[in-house]
mmCIF file of C-alpha atoms in Angstrom:
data_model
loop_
_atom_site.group_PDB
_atom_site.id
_atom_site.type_symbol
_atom_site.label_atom_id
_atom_site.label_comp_id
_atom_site.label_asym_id
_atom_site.label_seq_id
_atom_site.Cartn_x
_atom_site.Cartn_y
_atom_site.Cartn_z
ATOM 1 C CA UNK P 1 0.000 0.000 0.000
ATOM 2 C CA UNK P 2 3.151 1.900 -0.004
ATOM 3 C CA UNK P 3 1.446 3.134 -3.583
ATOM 4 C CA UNK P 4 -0.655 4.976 -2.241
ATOM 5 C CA UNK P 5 1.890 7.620 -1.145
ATOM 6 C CA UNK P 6 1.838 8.474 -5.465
ATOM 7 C CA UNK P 7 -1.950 9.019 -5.013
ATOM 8 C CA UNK P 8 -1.388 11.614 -2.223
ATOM 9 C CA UNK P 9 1.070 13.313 -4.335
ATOM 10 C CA UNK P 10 -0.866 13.585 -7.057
ATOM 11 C CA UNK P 11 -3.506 14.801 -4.954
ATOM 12 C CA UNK P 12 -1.559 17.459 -3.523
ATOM 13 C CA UNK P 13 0.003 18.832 -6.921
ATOM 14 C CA UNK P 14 -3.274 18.860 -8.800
ATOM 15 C CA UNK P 15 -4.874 21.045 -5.643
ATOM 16 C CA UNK P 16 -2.313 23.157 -5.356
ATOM 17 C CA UNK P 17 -1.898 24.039 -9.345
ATOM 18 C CA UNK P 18 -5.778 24.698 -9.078
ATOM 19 C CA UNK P 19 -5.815 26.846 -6.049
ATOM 20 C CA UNK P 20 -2.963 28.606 -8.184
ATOM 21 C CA UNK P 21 -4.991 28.766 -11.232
ATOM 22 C CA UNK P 22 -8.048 29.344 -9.375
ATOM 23 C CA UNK P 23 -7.541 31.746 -6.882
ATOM 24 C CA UNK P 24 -8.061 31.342 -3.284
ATOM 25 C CA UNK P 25 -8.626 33.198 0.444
ATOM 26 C CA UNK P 26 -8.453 32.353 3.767
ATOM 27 C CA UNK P 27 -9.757 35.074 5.861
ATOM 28 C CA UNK P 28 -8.436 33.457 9.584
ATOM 29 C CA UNK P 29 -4.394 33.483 8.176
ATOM 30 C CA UNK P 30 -5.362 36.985 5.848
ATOM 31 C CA UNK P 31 -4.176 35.199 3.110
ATOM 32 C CA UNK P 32 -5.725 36.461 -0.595
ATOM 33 C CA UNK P 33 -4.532 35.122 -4.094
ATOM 34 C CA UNK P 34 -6.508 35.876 -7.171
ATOM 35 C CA UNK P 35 -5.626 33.745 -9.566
ATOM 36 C CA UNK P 36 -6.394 33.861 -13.459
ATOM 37 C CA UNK P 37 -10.061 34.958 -13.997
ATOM 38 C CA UNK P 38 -12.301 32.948 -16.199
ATOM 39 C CA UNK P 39 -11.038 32.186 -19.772
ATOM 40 C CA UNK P 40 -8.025 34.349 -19.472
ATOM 41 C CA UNK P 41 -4.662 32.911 -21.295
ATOM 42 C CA UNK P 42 -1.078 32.943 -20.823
ATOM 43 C CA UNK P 43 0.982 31.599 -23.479
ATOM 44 C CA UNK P 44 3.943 29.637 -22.364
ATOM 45 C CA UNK P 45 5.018 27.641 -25.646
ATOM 46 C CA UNK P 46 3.201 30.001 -28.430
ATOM 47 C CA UNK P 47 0.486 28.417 -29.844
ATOM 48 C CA UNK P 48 1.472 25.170 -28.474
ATOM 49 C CA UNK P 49 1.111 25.180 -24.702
ATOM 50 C CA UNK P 50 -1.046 27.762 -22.937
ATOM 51 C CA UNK P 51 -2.373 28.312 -19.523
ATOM 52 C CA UNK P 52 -6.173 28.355 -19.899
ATOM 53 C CA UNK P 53 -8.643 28.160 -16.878
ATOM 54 C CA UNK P 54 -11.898 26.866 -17.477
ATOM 55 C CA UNK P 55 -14.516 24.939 -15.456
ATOM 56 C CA UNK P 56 -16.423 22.403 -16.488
ATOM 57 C CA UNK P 57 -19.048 20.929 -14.604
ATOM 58 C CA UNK P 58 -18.893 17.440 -16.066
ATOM 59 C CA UNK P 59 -16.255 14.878 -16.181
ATOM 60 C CA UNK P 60 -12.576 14.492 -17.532
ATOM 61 C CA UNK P 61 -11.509 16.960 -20.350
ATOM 62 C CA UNK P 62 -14.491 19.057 -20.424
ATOM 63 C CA UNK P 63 -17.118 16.570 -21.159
ATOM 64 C CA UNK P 64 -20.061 17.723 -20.047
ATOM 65 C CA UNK P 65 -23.093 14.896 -19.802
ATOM 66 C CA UNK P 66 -25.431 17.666 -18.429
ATOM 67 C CA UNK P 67 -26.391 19.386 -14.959
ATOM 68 C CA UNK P 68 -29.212 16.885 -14.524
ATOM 69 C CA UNK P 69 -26.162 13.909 -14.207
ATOM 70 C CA UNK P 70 -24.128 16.090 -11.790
ATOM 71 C CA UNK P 71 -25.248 14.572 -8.882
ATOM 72 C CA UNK P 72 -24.742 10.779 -10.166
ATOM 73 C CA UNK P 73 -21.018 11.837 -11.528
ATOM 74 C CA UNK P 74 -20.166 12.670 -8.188
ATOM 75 C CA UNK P 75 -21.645 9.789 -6.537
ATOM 76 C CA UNK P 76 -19.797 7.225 -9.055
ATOM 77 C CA UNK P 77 -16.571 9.569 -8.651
ATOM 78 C CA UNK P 78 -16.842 8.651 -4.966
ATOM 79 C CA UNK P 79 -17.652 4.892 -5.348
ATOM 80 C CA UNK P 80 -15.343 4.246 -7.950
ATOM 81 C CA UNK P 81 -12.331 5.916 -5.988
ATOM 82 C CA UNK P 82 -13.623 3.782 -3.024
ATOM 83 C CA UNK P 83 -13.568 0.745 -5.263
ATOM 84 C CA UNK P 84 -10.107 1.126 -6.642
ATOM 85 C CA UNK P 85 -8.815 1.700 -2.870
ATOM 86 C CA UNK P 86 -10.084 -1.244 -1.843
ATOM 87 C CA UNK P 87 -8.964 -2.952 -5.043
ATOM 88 C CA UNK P 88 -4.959 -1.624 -4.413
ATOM 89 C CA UNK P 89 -5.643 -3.342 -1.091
ATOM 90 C CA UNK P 90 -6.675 -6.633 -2.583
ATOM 91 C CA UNK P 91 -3.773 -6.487 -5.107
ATOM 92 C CA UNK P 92 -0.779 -5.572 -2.754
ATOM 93 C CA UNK P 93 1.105 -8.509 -3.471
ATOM 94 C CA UNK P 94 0.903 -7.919 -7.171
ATOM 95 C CA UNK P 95 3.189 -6.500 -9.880
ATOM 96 C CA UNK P 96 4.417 -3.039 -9.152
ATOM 97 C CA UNK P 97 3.403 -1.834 -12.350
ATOM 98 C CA UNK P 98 -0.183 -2.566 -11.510
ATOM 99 C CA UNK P 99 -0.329 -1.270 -8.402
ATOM 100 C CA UNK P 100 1.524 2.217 -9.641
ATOM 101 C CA UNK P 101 -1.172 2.115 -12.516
ATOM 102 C CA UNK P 102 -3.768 2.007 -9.850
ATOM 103 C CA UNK P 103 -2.213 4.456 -7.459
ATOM 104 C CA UNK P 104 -1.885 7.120 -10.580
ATOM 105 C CA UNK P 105 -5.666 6.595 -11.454
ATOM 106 C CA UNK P 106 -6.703 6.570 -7.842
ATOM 107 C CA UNK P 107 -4.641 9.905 -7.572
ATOM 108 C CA UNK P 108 -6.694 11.559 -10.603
ATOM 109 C CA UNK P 109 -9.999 9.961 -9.388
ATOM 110 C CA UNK P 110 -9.531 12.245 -6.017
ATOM 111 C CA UNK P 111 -8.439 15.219 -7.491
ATOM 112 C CA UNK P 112 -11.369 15.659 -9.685
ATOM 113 C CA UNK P 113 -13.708 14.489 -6.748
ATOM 114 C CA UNK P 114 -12.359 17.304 -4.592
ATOM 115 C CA UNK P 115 -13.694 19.727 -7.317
ATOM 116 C CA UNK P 116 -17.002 18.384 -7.864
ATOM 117 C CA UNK P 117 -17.849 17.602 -3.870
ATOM 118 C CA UNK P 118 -16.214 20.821 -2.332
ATOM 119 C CA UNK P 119 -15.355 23.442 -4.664
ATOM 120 C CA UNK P 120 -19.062 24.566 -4.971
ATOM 121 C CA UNK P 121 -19.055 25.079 -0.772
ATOM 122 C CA UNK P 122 -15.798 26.411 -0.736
ATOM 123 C CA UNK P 123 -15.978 29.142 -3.004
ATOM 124 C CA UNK P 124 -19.536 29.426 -2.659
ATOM 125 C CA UNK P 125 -21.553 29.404 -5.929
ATOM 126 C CA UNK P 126 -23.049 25.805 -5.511
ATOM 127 C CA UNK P 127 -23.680 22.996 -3.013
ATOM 128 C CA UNK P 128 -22.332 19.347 -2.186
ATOM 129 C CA UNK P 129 -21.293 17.771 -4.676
ATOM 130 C CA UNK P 130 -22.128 20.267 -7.549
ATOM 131 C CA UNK P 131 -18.841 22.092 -7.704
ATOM 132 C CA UNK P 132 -16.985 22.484 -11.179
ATOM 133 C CA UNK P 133 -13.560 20.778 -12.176
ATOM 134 C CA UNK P 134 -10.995 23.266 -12.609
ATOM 135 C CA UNK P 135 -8.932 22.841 -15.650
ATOM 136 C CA UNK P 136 -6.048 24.990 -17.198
ATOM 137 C CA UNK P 137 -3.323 22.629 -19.510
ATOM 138 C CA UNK P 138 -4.071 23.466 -23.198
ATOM 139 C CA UNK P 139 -1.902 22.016 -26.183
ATOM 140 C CA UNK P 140 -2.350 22.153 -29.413
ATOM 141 C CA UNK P 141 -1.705 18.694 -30.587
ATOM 142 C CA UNK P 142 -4.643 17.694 -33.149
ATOM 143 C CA UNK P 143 -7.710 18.614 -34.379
ATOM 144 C CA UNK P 144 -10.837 15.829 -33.717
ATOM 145 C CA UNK P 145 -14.283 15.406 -33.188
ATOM 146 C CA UNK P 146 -15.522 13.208 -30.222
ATOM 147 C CA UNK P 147 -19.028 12.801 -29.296
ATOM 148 C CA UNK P 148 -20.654 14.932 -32.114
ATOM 149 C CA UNK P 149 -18.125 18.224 -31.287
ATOM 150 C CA UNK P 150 -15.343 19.178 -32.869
ATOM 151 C CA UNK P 151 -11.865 19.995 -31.075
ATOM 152 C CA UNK P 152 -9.746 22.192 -32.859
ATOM 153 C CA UNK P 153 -7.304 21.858 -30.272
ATOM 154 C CA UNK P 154 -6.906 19.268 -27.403
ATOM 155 C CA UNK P 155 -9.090 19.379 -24.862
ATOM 156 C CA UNK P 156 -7.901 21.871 -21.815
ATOM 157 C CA UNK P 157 -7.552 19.554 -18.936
ATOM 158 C CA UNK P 158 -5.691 19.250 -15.320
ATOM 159 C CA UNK P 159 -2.749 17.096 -13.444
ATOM 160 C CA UNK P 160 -5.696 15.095 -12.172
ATOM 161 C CA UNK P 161 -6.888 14.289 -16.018
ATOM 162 C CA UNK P 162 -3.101 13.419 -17.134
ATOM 163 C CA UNK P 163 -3.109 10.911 -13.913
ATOM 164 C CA UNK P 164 -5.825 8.854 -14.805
ATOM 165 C CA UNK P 165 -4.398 8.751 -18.106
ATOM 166 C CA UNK P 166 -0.967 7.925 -17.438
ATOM 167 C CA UNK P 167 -2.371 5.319 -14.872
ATOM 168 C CA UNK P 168 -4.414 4.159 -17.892
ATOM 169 C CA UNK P 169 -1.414 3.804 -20.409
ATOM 170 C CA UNK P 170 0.730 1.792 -17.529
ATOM 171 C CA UNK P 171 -2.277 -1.306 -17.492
ATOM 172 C CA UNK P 172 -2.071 -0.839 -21.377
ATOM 173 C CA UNK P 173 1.758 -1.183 -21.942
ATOM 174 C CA UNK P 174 1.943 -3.983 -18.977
ATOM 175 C CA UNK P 175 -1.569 -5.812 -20.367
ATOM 176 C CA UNK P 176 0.030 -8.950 -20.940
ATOM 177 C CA UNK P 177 2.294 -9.374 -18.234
ATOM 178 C CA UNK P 178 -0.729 -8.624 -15.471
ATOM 179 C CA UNK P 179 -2.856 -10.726 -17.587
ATOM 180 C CA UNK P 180 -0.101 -13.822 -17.437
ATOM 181 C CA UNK P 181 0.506 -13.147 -13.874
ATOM 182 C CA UNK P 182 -3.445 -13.487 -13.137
ATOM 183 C CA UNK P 183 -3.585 -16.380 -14.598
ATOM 184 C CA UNK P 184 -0.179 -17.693 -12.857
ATOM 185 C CA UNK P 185 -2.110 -16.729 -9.335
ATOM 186 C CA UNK P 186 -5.601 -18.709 -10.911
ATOM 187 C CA UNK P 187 -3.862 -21.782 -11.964
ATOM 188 C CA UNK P 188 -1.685 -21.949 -8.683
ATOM 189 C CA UNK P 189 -5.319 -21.714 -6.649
ATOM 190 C CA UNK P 190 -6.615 -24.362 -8.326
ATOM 191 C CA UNK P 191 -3.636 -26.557 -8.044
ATOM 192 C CA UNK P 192 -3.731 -25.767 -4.536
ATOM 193 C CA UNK P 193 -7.499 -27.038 -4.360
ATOM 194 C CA UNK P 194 -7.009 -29.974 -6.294
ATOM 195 C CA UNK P 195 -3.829 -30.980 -3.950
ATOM 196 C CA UNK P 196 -6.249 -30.360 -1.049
ATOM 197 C CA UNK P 197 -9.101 -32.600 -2.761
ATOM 198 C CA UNK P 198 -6.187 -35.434 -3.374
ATOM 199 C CA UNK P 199 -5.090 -34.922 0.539
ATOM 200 C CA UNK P 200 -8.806 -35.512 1.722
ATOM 201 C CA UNK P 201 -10.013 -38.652 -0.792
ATOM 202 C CA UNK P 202 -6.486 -40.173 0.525
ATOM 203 C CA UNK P 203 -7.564 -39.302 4.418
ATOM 204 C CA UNK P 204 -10.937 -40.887 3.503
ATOM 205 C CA UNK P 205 -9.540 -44.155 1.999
ATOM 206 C CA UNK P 206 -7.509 -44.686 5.265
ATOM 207 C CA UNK P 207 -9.868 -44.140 7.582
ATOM 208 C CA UNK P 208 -12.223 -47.059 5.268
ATOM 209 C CA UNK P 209 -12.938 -49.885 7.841
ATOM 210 C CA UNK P 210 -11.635 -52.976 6.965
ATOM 211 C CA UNK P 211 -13.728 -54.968 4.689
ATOM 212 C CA UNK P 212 -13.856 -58.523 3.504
ATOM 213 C CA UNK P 213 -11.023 -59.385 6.413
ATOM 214 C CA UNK P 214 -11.902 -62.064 9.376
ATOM 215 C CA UNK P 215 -12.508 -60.396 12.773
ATOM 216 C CA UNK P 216 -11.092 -62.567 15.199
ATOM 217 C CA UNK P 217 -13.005 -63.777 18.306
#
């Protein structure tokens, strides 16, 4: 579970960039940062690489499914990141690379939950679990068009975003090896039930009464 220190680390830098981005105050330590306002740019690479905050009040990369789903993206935000906790937990003794893929997804699965549970409370223009994810990478890498609407450049996104991806990629690039190392772990169960079945017909033979044999008087 070691992991898991990754997730909290990619917890912490995707707050912080957004609090950055975002602007925050805390009135009890008099501390006041403004941040970029809404839509603003700063070009860092020309064209290529930009600073630009949005919100968007659906899930990863600005997909929106609509304000009537809010409530149920939070909820499986929540779930799922509960899910893939417990999973880490189940798959300790696994490869590392599956447990750092999990760890970077967990970490991305959090940050994005923060937005959409608190940010509406803390800055105070919606309720539990109605807040909007704070996003601010832009590239220009290709133009596309993904569920009926057209990108002409990448989709402006957050650390949390590239976590889940990069967490995504690992299971892709290390697909075979977790899937031989499943089935290592199935076939070694079943080996070890068979064994045990073996163990207990053999028990049962000995402890057969003699049959057939002359009991002396």
């Amino acid at each position: 579970m070691r992991v898991l220190f990754i997730s909290f680390f990619l917890v912490c830098s995707d707050q912080v960039s957004k609090f950055f981005v975002k602007g925050f105050s805390i009135p009890f330590f008099k501390l006041h940062y403004e941040g970029m306002f809404h839509g603003q740019r700063i070009r860092i690479l020309g064209n290529f690489f930009q600073l630009t905050f949005i919100e968007n009040p659906g899930m990863a990369f600005g997909y929106d499914p609509g304000s009537n789903f809010k409530l149920y993206v939070s909820l499986f935000s929540l779930l799922a990141s509960i899910a893939l906790i417990i999973y880490l937990y189940v798959a300790r003794n696994q490869s590392l690379s599956l447990r750092v893929s999990l760890a970077f997804i967990i970490g991305g699965a959090v940050g994005n939950l923060i937005d959409r549970m608190f940010y509406g409370v803390f800055y105070g223009y919606s309720s539990l679990f109605y807040g909007r994810v704070v996003d601010f990478l832009d590239f220009d890498f290709f133009h596309f068009t993904i569920f009926g609407r057209t990108f002409e450049r990448f989709p402006v996104f957050n650390l949390a975003d590239a976590s889940v991806t990069i967490g995504v990629l690992i299971l892709i690039l290390f697909y075979k090896h977790h899937q031989e190392e499943t089935e290592t772990a199935i076939t070694g169960a079943a080996n070890d039930i068979n064994a045990g079945s073996i163990n207990l017909n053999q028990d049962t033979i000995n402890d057969e009464p003699d049959k057939g044999k002359d009991i002396p008087l």
